Short mmCIF file of C-alpha atoms in Angstrom, two decimals:
data_model
loop_
_atom_site.label_atom_id
_atom_site.label_comp_id
_atom_site.label_asym_id
_atom_site.label_seq_id
_atom_site.Cartn_x
_atom_site.Cartn_y
_atom_site.Cartn_z
CA MET A 24 44.87 26.37 -75.02
CA ALA A 25 44.57 24.83 -78.59
CA ARG A 26 47.05 25.45 -81.39
CA PRO A 27 47.07 24.82 -85.46
CA ALA A 28 49.89 22.35 -86.28
CA PRO A 29 53.24 24.08 -86.11
CA ARG A 30 54.83 25.01 -89.72
CA LEU A 31 58.47 25.59 -90.33
CA THR A 32 58.97 29.41 -91.46
CA ARG A 33 61.71 31.92 -91.20
CA PHE A 34 61.72 35.40 -89.34
CA THR A 35 62.25 38.72 -90.91
CA VAL A 36 63.73 41.73 -89.90
CA THR A 37 62.02 45.20 -89.80
CA VAL A 38 63.81 48.32 -88.89
CA LEU A 39 60.98 50.80 -89.45
CA ALA A 40 59.85 52.83 -86.53
CA LEU A 41 56.60 54.74 -85.40
CA GLY A 42 56.51 58.56 -86.21
CA ALA A 43 54.79 61.35 -84.32
CA THR A 44 52.62 60.47 -81.73
CA GLY A 45 49.79 62.93 -81.67
CA LEU A 46 46.52 61.97 -80.56
CA ALA A 47 43.67 60.83 -82.94
CA THR A 48 40.13 61.47 -82.68
CA THR A 49 38.39 58.26 -81.23
CA ALA A 50 35.21 57.13 -82.79
CA PRO A 51 32.64 54.22 -82.07
CA ALA A 52 33.52 50.56 -83.09
CA VAL A 53 31.81 49.72 -86.12
CA LEU A 54 30.07 46.42 -87.29
CA ALA A 55 29.98 45.23 -90.66
CA SER A 56 27.82 42.19 -92.16
CA PRO A 57 28.17 41.34 -96.01
CA ALA A 58 26.13 38.37 -96.76
CA ALA A 59 28.30 37.40 -99.59
CA ALA A 60 31.30 36.60 -97.57
CA ARG A 61 29.18 33.47 -96.00
CA GLY A 62 29.26 31.93 -99.33
CA LEU A 63 25.84 32.62 -100.12
CA PRO A 64 24.21 34.05 -103.21
CA ALA A 65 25.06 37.55 -104.16
CA ALA A 66 24.30 40.09 -101.35
CA SER A 67 20.72 41.66 -101.92
CA ALA A 68 20.38 45.60 -102.33
CA ALA A 69 19.22 45.72 -98.56
CA LEU A 70 22.45 44.04 -97.36
CA ASP A 71 24.48 46.44 -99.57
CA ARG A 72 23.10 49.21 -98.06
CA ARG A 73 23.53 47.98 -94.45
CA GLU A 74 27.39 47.60 -95.22
CA GLN A 75 27.47 50.95 -96.60
CA ASP A 76 26.20 52.17 -93.69
CA ASN A 77 28.45 50.12 -91.38
CA ARG A 78 31.65 51.66 -92.51
CA PRO A 79 34.01 53.37 -90.08
CA SER A 80 32.40 56.89 -89.65
CA SER A 81 35.19 58.80 -91.61
CA HIS A 82 34.45 56.54 -94.48
CA ARG A 83 30.34 57.01 -94.75
CA ARG A 84 29.02 58.86 -97.59
CA SER A 85 26.73 60.86 -95.22
CA ASP A 86 29.51 62.30 -93.20
CA THR A 87 31.03 65.61 -93.82
CA PRO A 88 34.08 65.08 -95.66
CA THR A 89 37.82 65.90 -94.16
CA PRO A 90 39.37 68.21 -96.47
CA ALA A 91 42.88 67.20 -96.06
CA THR A 92 42.86 63.57 -95.59
CA ARG A 93 40.70 60.45 -96.21
CA LEU A 94 40.51 56.99 -94.76
CA VAL A 95 42.39 54.52 -97.26
CA SER A 96 43.01 50.97 -96.87
CA THR A 97 46.82 50.00 -96.54
CA TRP A 98 46.64 46.25 -95.99
CA SER A 99 43.86 43.90 -96.88
CA SER A 100 43.45 39.89 -96.43
CA SER A 101 40.49 38.03 -98.05
CA SER A 102 38.78 35.74 -95.66
CA ASP A 103 37.52 32.18 -95.63
CA ARG A 104 36.55 29.51 -92.96
CA LEU A 105 39.72 27.80 -91.59
CA ILE A 106 40.08 24.37 -90.06
CA ALA A 107 42.05 25.26 -87.01
CA ALA A 108 41.52 25.96 -83.27
CA LEU A 109 42.78 28.76 -80.86
CA GLY A 110 41.99 29.53 -77.43
CA GLY A 111 43.38 30.59 -74.29
CA GLN A 112 46.53 32.11 -75.86
CA THR A 113 47.96 35.15 -77.96
CA VAL A 114 47.90 35.56 -81.54
CA ARG A 115 50.60 37.89 -83.03
CA MET A 116 50.38 38.48 -86.88
CA VAL A 117 52.55 40.74 -89.25
CA ALA A 118 51.31 42.85 -91.75
CA ARG A 119 52.91 45.07 -94.16
CA THR A 120 51.36 48.20 -94.87
CA ALA A 121 51.10 50.00 -98.45
CA VAL A 122 51.00 53.70 -97.52
CA GLY A 123 51.22 55.45 -94.11
CA GLY A 124 49.05 57.75 -92.09
CA ASP A 125 47.75 58.78 -88.90
CA GLY A 126 44.90 56.98 -86.71
CA MET A 127 45.36 53.53 -87.99
CA ARG A 128 42.36 51.31 -87.78
CA ILE A 129 42.19 47.59 -87.93
CA ARG A 130 39.10 45.25 -88.88
CA LEU A 131 38.62 41.94 -87.09
CA SER A 132 36.16 39.61 -88.92
CA ASN A 133 34.08 36.49 -87.73
CA VAL A 134 32.03 36.49 -90.94
CA PHE A 135 32.43 32.45 -91.29
CA GLY A 136 32.06 31.97 -87.42
CA ALA A 137 29.00 30.12 -86.07
CA ALA A 138 29.12 31.95 -82.86
CA PRO A 139 30.48 35.23 -81.18
CA VAL A 140 34.25 35.27 -80.63
CA SER A 141 35.58 37.46 -77.67
CA ILE A 142 38.98 39.16 -78.16
CA ARG A 143 40.67 41.05 -75.64
CA HIS A 144 43.82 43.35 -75.25
CA VAL A 145 44.38 43.75 -79.10
CA HIS A 146 47.81 45.79 -79.60
CA ALA A 147 49.56 46.90 -82.59
CA GLY A 148 53.10 47.69 -82.92
CA ILE A 149 56.15 47.65 -85.22
CA GLN A 150 57.92 44.43 -85.65
CA ALA A 151 61.55 44.31 -84.58
CA TYR A 152 62.34 40.39 -85.56
CA GLY A 153 60.29 37.51 -85.25
CA PRO A 154 57.71 38.14 -82.71
CA GLU A 155 59.63 40.63 -81.05
CA ILE A 156 58.31 44.35 -81.35
CA LEU A 157 60.07 47.60 -81.45
CA PRO A 158 60.32 49.14 -77.90
CA GLY A 159 57.74 51.71 -77.32
CA THR A 160 55.57 51.03 -80.43
CA ASN A 161 53.20 48.46 -79.01
CA ARG A 162 49.97 50.36 -78.65
CA PRO A 163 46.52 49.35 -77.15
CA VAL A 164 43.60 49.12 -79.54
CA THR A 165 40.26 49.79 -78.47
CA PHE A 166 36.54 49.19 -79.89
CA GLY A 167 34.03 51.75 -78.89
CA GLY A 168 36.54 52.72 -76.18
CA HIS A 169 36.76 49.11 -74.85
CA ALA A 170 39.86 47.21 -74.33
CA SER A 171 37.92 43.86 -75.31
CA VAL A 172 35.39 43.33 -77.94
CA THR A 173 32.85 40.52 -79.02
CA VAL A 174 32.45 39.99 -82.67
CA PRO A 175 29.10 38.57 -83.45
CA ALA A 176 28.61 35.60 -85.81
CA GLY A 177 28.63 36.75 -89.53
CA ARG A 178 29.94 40.22 -88.37
CA ALA A 179 33.16 42.27 -88.57
CA VAL A 180 34.14 45.24 -86.40
CA TRP A 181 36.54 48.06 -86.88
CA SER A 182 38.55 49.34 -84.24
CA ASP A 183 39.04 53.05 -82.79
CA PRO A 184 41.66 55.10 -84.41
CA ILE A 185 45.24 54.14 -83.17
CA PRO A 186 47.05 57.21 -81.71
CA GLY A 187 50.03 58.29 -84.01
CA ARG A 188 51.42 57.81 -87.33
CA PHE A 189 52.19 54.52 -88.96
CA PRO A 190 54.56 54.54 -92.01
CA GLY A 191 54.04 52.93 -95.17
CA GLY A 192 56.18 49.96 -95.98
CA ALA A 193 55.88 48.97 -92.06
CA ASP A 194 55.53 45.53 -90.96
CA VAL A 195 52.59 46.09 -88.22
CA VAL A 196 52.39 43.39 -85.71
CA VAL A 197 48.75 42.97 -84.22
CA SER A 198 48.51 40.90 -81.39
CA MET A 199 45.52 39.75 -79.49
CA PHE A 200 44.42 37.44 -76.44
CA LEU A 201 41.72 34.89 -77.13
CA PRO A 202 40.35 33.85 -73.90
CA SER A 203 38.28 31.12 -75.06
CA THR A 204 38.86 28.25 -77.39
CA VAL A 205 37.47 29.14 -81.26
CA ARG A 206 36.97 26.33 -83.59
CA GLU A 207 35.33 28.16 -86.48
CA ILE A 208 37.96 30.70 -87.70
CA THR A 209 37.67 33.24 -89.96
CA GLY A 210 41.11 33.91 -91.68
CA HIS A 211 43.45 33.58 -94.48
CA GLU A 212 44.91 30.25 -95.03
CA ARG A 213 47.92 30.87 -97.35
CA ALA A 214 49.28 34.16 -95.73
CA TYR A 215 52.89 33.45 -96.93
CA ALA A 216 53.84 35.17 -93.62
CA THR A 217 54.64 34.01 -90.09
CA THR A 218 52.13 34.23 -87.37
CA TYR A 219 53.31 33.54 -84.02
CA LEU A 220 51.07 31.69 -81.26
CA SER A 221 51.70 31.57 -77.45
CA GLY A 222 51.33 28.94 -75.09
CA PRO A 223 48.66 29.54 -72.43
CA GLY A 224 48.18 33.22 -71.30
CA ASP A 225 47.96 37.03 -72.40
CA HIS A 226 51.10 38.47 -74.11
CA ALA A 227 49.59 40.76 -76.27
CA ALA A 228 50.87 44.05 -74.49
CA SER A 229 54.25 42.62 -74.46
CA GLU A 230 56.87 43.71 -76.64
CA SER A 231 59.03 40.61 -76.05
CA ALA A 232 59.26 37.43 -78.08
CA ASP A 233 58.91 35.48 -74.73
CA GLY A 234 56.12 33.23 -74.64
CA PHE A 235 55.67 32.82 -78.27
CA THR A 236 56.63 29.08 -78.98
CA TYR A 237 54.43 28.20 -81.96
CA THR A 238 54.30 29.41 -85.68
CA SER A 239 51.87 29.14 -88.41
CA THR A 240 51.47 30.46 -91.98
CA GLN A 241 47.85 31.80 -91.44
CA TRP A 242 46.06 35.01 -90.57
CA TYR A 243 43.39 34.75 -88.10
CA PHE A 244 40.54 37.17 -87.66
CA LEU A 245 42.47 40.38 -89.11
CA ASP A 246 41.16 41.07 -92.38
CA ARG A 247 41.83 44.93 -93.29
CA ILE A 248 44.06 47.82 -92.01
CA ALA A 249 43.17 51.69 -92.99
CA VAL A 250 44.69 54.95 -92.16
CA GLN A 251 43.83 58.39 -92.33
CA ALA A 252 46.07 59.29 -95.43
CA PRO A 253 46.32 62.40 -97.79
CA ALA A 254 43.08 63.11 -99.67
CA ALA A 255 44.93 62.58 -102.90
CA VAL A 256 45.60 59.05 -102.04
CA HIS A 257 43.12 56.27 -103.02
CA SER A 258 43.42 52.45 -102.75
CA VAL A 259 43.81 49.84 -105.77
CA VAL A 260 42.38 46.39 -105.11
CA ALA A 261 43.95 43.45 -106.76
CA PHE A 262 41.35 40.67 -107.03
CA GLY A 263 42.28 37.39 -107.81
CA ASP A 264 43.48 33.60 -107.07
CA SER A 265 46.79 32.31 -106.05
CA LEU A 266 48.54 34.23 -108.83
CA THR A 267 47.74 37.26 -106.73
CA ASP A 268 47.82 35.77 -103.45
CA GLY A 269 51.71 34.88 -103.96
CA THR A 270 51.85 31.29 -104.66
CA GLY A 271 55.67 30.36 -105.32
CA GLN A 272 57.23 32.88 -102.96
CA THR A 273 59.19 32.14 -99.75
CA VAL A 274 57.46 32.86 -96.49
CA ASP A 275 57.84 36.40 -95.20
CA ALA A 276 59.40 37.46 -98.41
CA ASN A 277 56.49 39.76 -99.48
CA ARG A 278 57.14 39.13 -103.13
CA ARG A 279 53.51 38.83 -104.40
CA TRP A 280 53.16 40.93 -107.58
CA THR A 281 51.07 43.47 -105.73
CA ASP A 282 54.30 44.11 -103.35
CA TYR A 283 56.34 44.59 -106.29
CA LEU A 284 53.89 47.19 -107.47
CA ARG A 285 53.73 48.87 -104.24
CA HIS A 286 57.47 49.55 -104.53
CA ARG A 287 56.94 51.11 -107.89
CA VAL A 288 54.17 53.44 -106.70
CA ALA A 289 56.24 54.28 -103.71
CA GLY A 290 58.36 56.41 -105.83
CA LEU A 291 55.40 58.41 -107.41
CA SER A 292 54.93 61.91 -106.21
CA ALA A 293 52.41 62.53 -103.35
CA ALA A 294 49.70 63.69 -105.87
CA HIS A 295 49.70 60.30 -107.72
CA ARG A 296 50.39 57.75 -104.85
CA VAL A 297 48.27 54.90 -104.70
CA SER A 298 47.79 52.18 -101.81
CA VAL A 299 47.87 48.60 -103.27
CA VAL A 300 45.96 46.12 -101.56
CA ASN A 301 45.94 42.42 -101.99
CA ALA A 302 42.39 40.43 -102.22
CA GLY A 303 43.53 37.29 -103.54
CA ILE A 304 42.55 33.82 -102.33
CA ALA A 305 44.85 30.82 -103.50
CA GLY A 306 42.39 28.33 -105.31
CA ASN A 307 39.67 30.53 -105.83
CA ARG A 308 37.27 30.79 -108.57
CA LEU A 309 35.51 33.26 -110.48
CA ILE A 310 32.07 31.33 -111.00
CA TYR A 311 31.80 28.56 -108.75
CA SER A 312 32.74 28.17 -104.71
CA ASN A 313 35.74 26.01 -104.23
CA VAL A 314 38.42 27.69 -101.97
CA GLY A 315 36.52 30.44 -100.43
CA PRO A 316 33.19 32.06 -101.81
CA SER A 317 33.29 32.48 -105.39
CA GLY A 318 34.71 35.26 -106.92
CA LEU A 319 31.12 36.88 -107.77
CA ASN A 320 29.99 36.40 -104.31
CA ARG A 321 33.06 37.94 -102.44
CA PHE A 322 33.52 40.94 -104.98
CA TYR A 323 31.42 43.00 -102.56
CA ARG A 324 33.01 42.32 -99.38
CA ASP A 325 36.61 42.08 -100.67
CA VAL A 326 36.62 44.97 -103.03
CA LEU A 327 33.78 47.27 -103.22
CA THR A 328 33.68 48.25 -99.27
CA GLN A 329 37.62 48.67 -99.28
CA PRO A 330 38.21 52.28 -97.60
CA GLY A 331 39.06 54.59 -100.24
CA VAL A 332 38.88 52.47 -103.25
CA ARG A 333 39.04 53.81 -106.62
CA THR A 334 40.72 51.17 -109.16
CA VAL A 335 40.13 47.59 -109.15
CA VAL A 336 42.18 44.96 -110.91
CA VAL A 337 40.32 41.91 -111.88
CA TYR A 338 42.92 38.83 -112.57
CA GLU A 339 40.98 35.77 -111.84
CA GLY A 340 39.60 33.07 -113.96
CA ILE A 341 42.33 30.37 -114.79
CA ASN A 342 41.20 28.21 -112.18
CA ASP A 343 37.84 28.25 -113.66
CA ILE A 344 39.31 27.30 -117.19
CA SER A 345 42.08 24.76 -115.86
CA ARG A 346 39.24 23.03 -113.70
CA GLY A 347 36.39 23.51 -115.68
CA ALA A 348 34.90 21.89 -118.94
CA TYR A 349 33.93 25.12 -120.74
CA THR A 350 33.08 25.11 -124.46
CA SER A 351 32.82 28.68 -124.78
CA PRO A 352 34.09 31.80 -122.99
CA ALA A 353 30.80 32.97 -122.49
CA PRO A 354 30.42 32.06 -118.57
CA ILE A 355 33.65 33.95 -117.57
CA VAL A 356 32.92 36.76 -119.97
CA ASN A 357 29.52 37.16 -118.43
CA ALA A 358 31.32 37.01 -114.58
CA TYR A 359 33.39 39.71 -115.83
CA LYS A 360 30.55 41.85 -117.06
CA ARG A 361 28.83 41.64 -113.86
CA LEU A 362 31.98 42.54 -111.77
CA ILE A 363 32.35 45.67 -113.85
CA ARG A 364 28.63 46.67 -113.51
CA GLU A 365 29.16 46.42 -109.74
CA ALA A 366 32.01 48.39 -109.73
CA HIS A 367 30.82 50.90 -112.10
CA ALA A 368 27.61 51.38 -110.16
CA ARG A 369 30.21 52.87 -107.35
CA LYS A 370 31.93 54.88 -109.94
CA LEU A 371 35.19 52.81 -109.56
CA ARG A 372 37.57 52.28 -112.46
CA VAL A 373 38.03 48.40 -113.31
CA LEU A 374 41.18 47.07 -115.32
CA GLY A 375 41.26 43.62 -116.74
CA ALA A 376 44.22 41.52 -116.59
CA THR A 377 44.74 39.06 -119.09
CA LEU A 378 45.00 35.22 -118.13
CA THR A 379 48.69 33.95 -118.21
CA PRO A 380 49.94 30.71 -119.44
CA PHE A 381 49.54 27.29 -117.87
CA TYR A 382 51.08 24.75 -120.60
CA GLY A 383 52.67 21.97 -118.80
CA PHE A 384 50.43 22.18 -115.79
CA GLY A 385 48.75 19.09 -114.94
CA THR A 386 45.19 20.21 -116.10
CA TRP A 387 46.10 21.91 -119.25
CA THR A 388 44.45 20.75 -122.73
CA PRO A 389 44.19 22.17 -125.96
CA GLU A 390 40.55 22.72 -125.33
CA ARG A 391 41.04 24.76 -122.33
CA GLU A 392 43.96 26.74 -123.91
CA GLU A 393 41.49 27.74 -126.67
CA ILE A 394 39.12 29.04 -123.78
CA ARG A 395 41.85 30.89 -122.33
CA GLN A 396 43.02 32.50 -125.63
CA ARG A 397 39.15 33.49 -126.33
CA VAL A 398 38.80 35.21 -122.98
CA ASN A 399 42.03 36.95 -123.53
CA ALA A 400 40.88 38.45 -126.93
CA TRP A 401 37.71 39.61 -125.14
CA ILE A 402 39.42 41.29 -122.47
CA ARG A 403 41.77 43.04 -124.85
CA THR A 404 39.16 44.30 -127.41
CA SER A 405 35.78 44.40 -126.04
CA ARG A 406 36.69 47.70 -124.16
CA ALA A 407 34.26 46.45 -121.32
CA PHE A 408 37.10 47.37 -118.75
CA ASP A 409 38.61 50.67 -118.23
CA GLY A 410 41.86 49.51 -119.12
CA VAL A 411 43.91 46.25 -119.88
CA LEU A 412 46.89 45.02 -118.05
CA ASP A 413 48.49 42.37 -120.60
CA PHE A 414 49.61 40.13 -118.14
CA ASP A 415 49.66 37.15 -120.91
CA LYS A 416 51.84 39.02 -123.02
CA ALA A 417 54.32 40.20 -120.39
CA VAL A 418 55.25 36.74 -119.38
CA ARG A 419 54.33 34.14 -122.21
CA ASP A 420 57.24 32.71 -124.26
CA PRO A 421 57.50 34.60 -127.53
CA ALA A 422 58.50 31.15 -129.10
CA VAL A 423 55.64 28.89 -127.44
CA PRO A 424 52.75 31.44 -126.41
CA GLU A 425 51.09 28.83 -124.33
CA GLN A 426 53.62 28.71 -121.58
CA LEU A 427 55.42 30.75 -119.40
CA ILE A 428 59.07 31.98 -120.23
CA ALA A 429 61.26 29.63 -118.22
CA SER A 430 62.75 32.28 -115.80
CA TYR A 431 59.09 33.31 -114.91
CA ASP A 432 58.14 29.92 -114.19
CA SER A 433 57.94 29.00 -110.42
CA GLY A 434 58.27 25.14 -111.58
CA ASP A 435 54.94 23.86 -111.88
CA HIS A 436 53.98 25.91 -115.15
CA LEU A 437 51.00 27.82 -113.79
CA HIS A 438 52.52 29.84 -110.78
CA MET A 439 55.67 32.48 -111.13
CA SER A 440 59.10 33.01 -109.90
CA ASP A 441 59.91 36.15 -108.01
CA ALA A 442 61.02 37.26 -111.38
CA GLY A 443 57.66 36.49 -112.96
CA ARG A 444 55.55 38.26 -110.51
CA ARG A 445 57.85 41.29 -110.53
CA ARG A 446 57.58 41.24 -114.28
CA LEU A 447 53.60 41.52 -113.78
CA ALA A 448 54.11 44.74 -111.64
CA TYR A 449 56.24 46.24 -114.08
CA ALA A 450 53.47 45.27 -116.91
CA VAL A 451 51.13 47.77 -115.19
CA ASN A 452 50.66 51.04 -116.54
CA LEU A 453 50.70 53.35 -113.64
CA ARG A 454 48.70 55.99 -115.38
CA LEU A 455 45.81 53.53 -115.44
CA LEU A 456 45.67 53.47 -111.66
#
């Protein structure tokens, strides 16, 4: 049994329960293989076609559409290669859904792995407290009708639909047993959520907290959850870096700006409701690979293949500016144009978010500030995006526009406080979604 170094975390209480338990139709497991996820050059047209063919069956373009429902992403985590080792133990992760629906499916990813990964006895339930699951909610997850699945290196696999209805805003607990040690793990480094790790043994089917003796703040293998939702519902994917990933929040707080936006849209009528999912990676850059593949390389996997996606929010580029030596906004602008072209080719709406202030952060310089201002001017005036979210205007200090308002500053002058992230969510014009 292997485990990552334990990290101090806190627990969160959830009182949501599953709804009706009518059976959902089972479909074969589906493999996906986006080359861009491996940090290679942008996926070729052939690989693009293969990924489209490998979507869950109810999401393929060739299928007969279901009149009343559609498959929609309700939670997402952008993956990278993790420095960790797991094996001979159970992993129990918590993911908060954006919208509810029937026939939930989960996707397990091994896109950064060098060898196949065997996973057994996957279960999904609703969190009661910490690693404890609400009685009667922990359900087995199958893949092509089987209780075990082997995910090939460089691939991802969708589960069969899980019978019953899962509510929106639920803390879904996904448990899985890893029989053998895995050293090249595909996952998400900064989950800002507690993951529970057992000692040796298979505890996936148990609803008890017994046996879960370690914790981490990473997600492993799980990178997507989708539900069959009303046909009017679609997903909005927030694509970005640490400002979207949630740096600055307390573990298990669920106070990313996308979480606050989810709270806002939850109050809309059913006809206008959307599923807000997060595709941020802390440290990520738009143009060059740094933490995770570059934004250009991961855009296809993390955004364009999301089930039910209709709208994309691009809020990335501050790491390129704050760590680069650009003398012109042209490289960043050209990167935005490429993302816009790729999204428009799939008839998606793209919203551009202006880059927020970072005066006082260790890498700020007047030259970099000038590039930020020129990039923001282009976002606001070029009309290249289908709409603009002026995050800069929402959180900048009116007296010193180069810096954040003090109450919105987490303390490092780049990342935002809970109040700052909430302000971003309330700066979004919901009609643009």
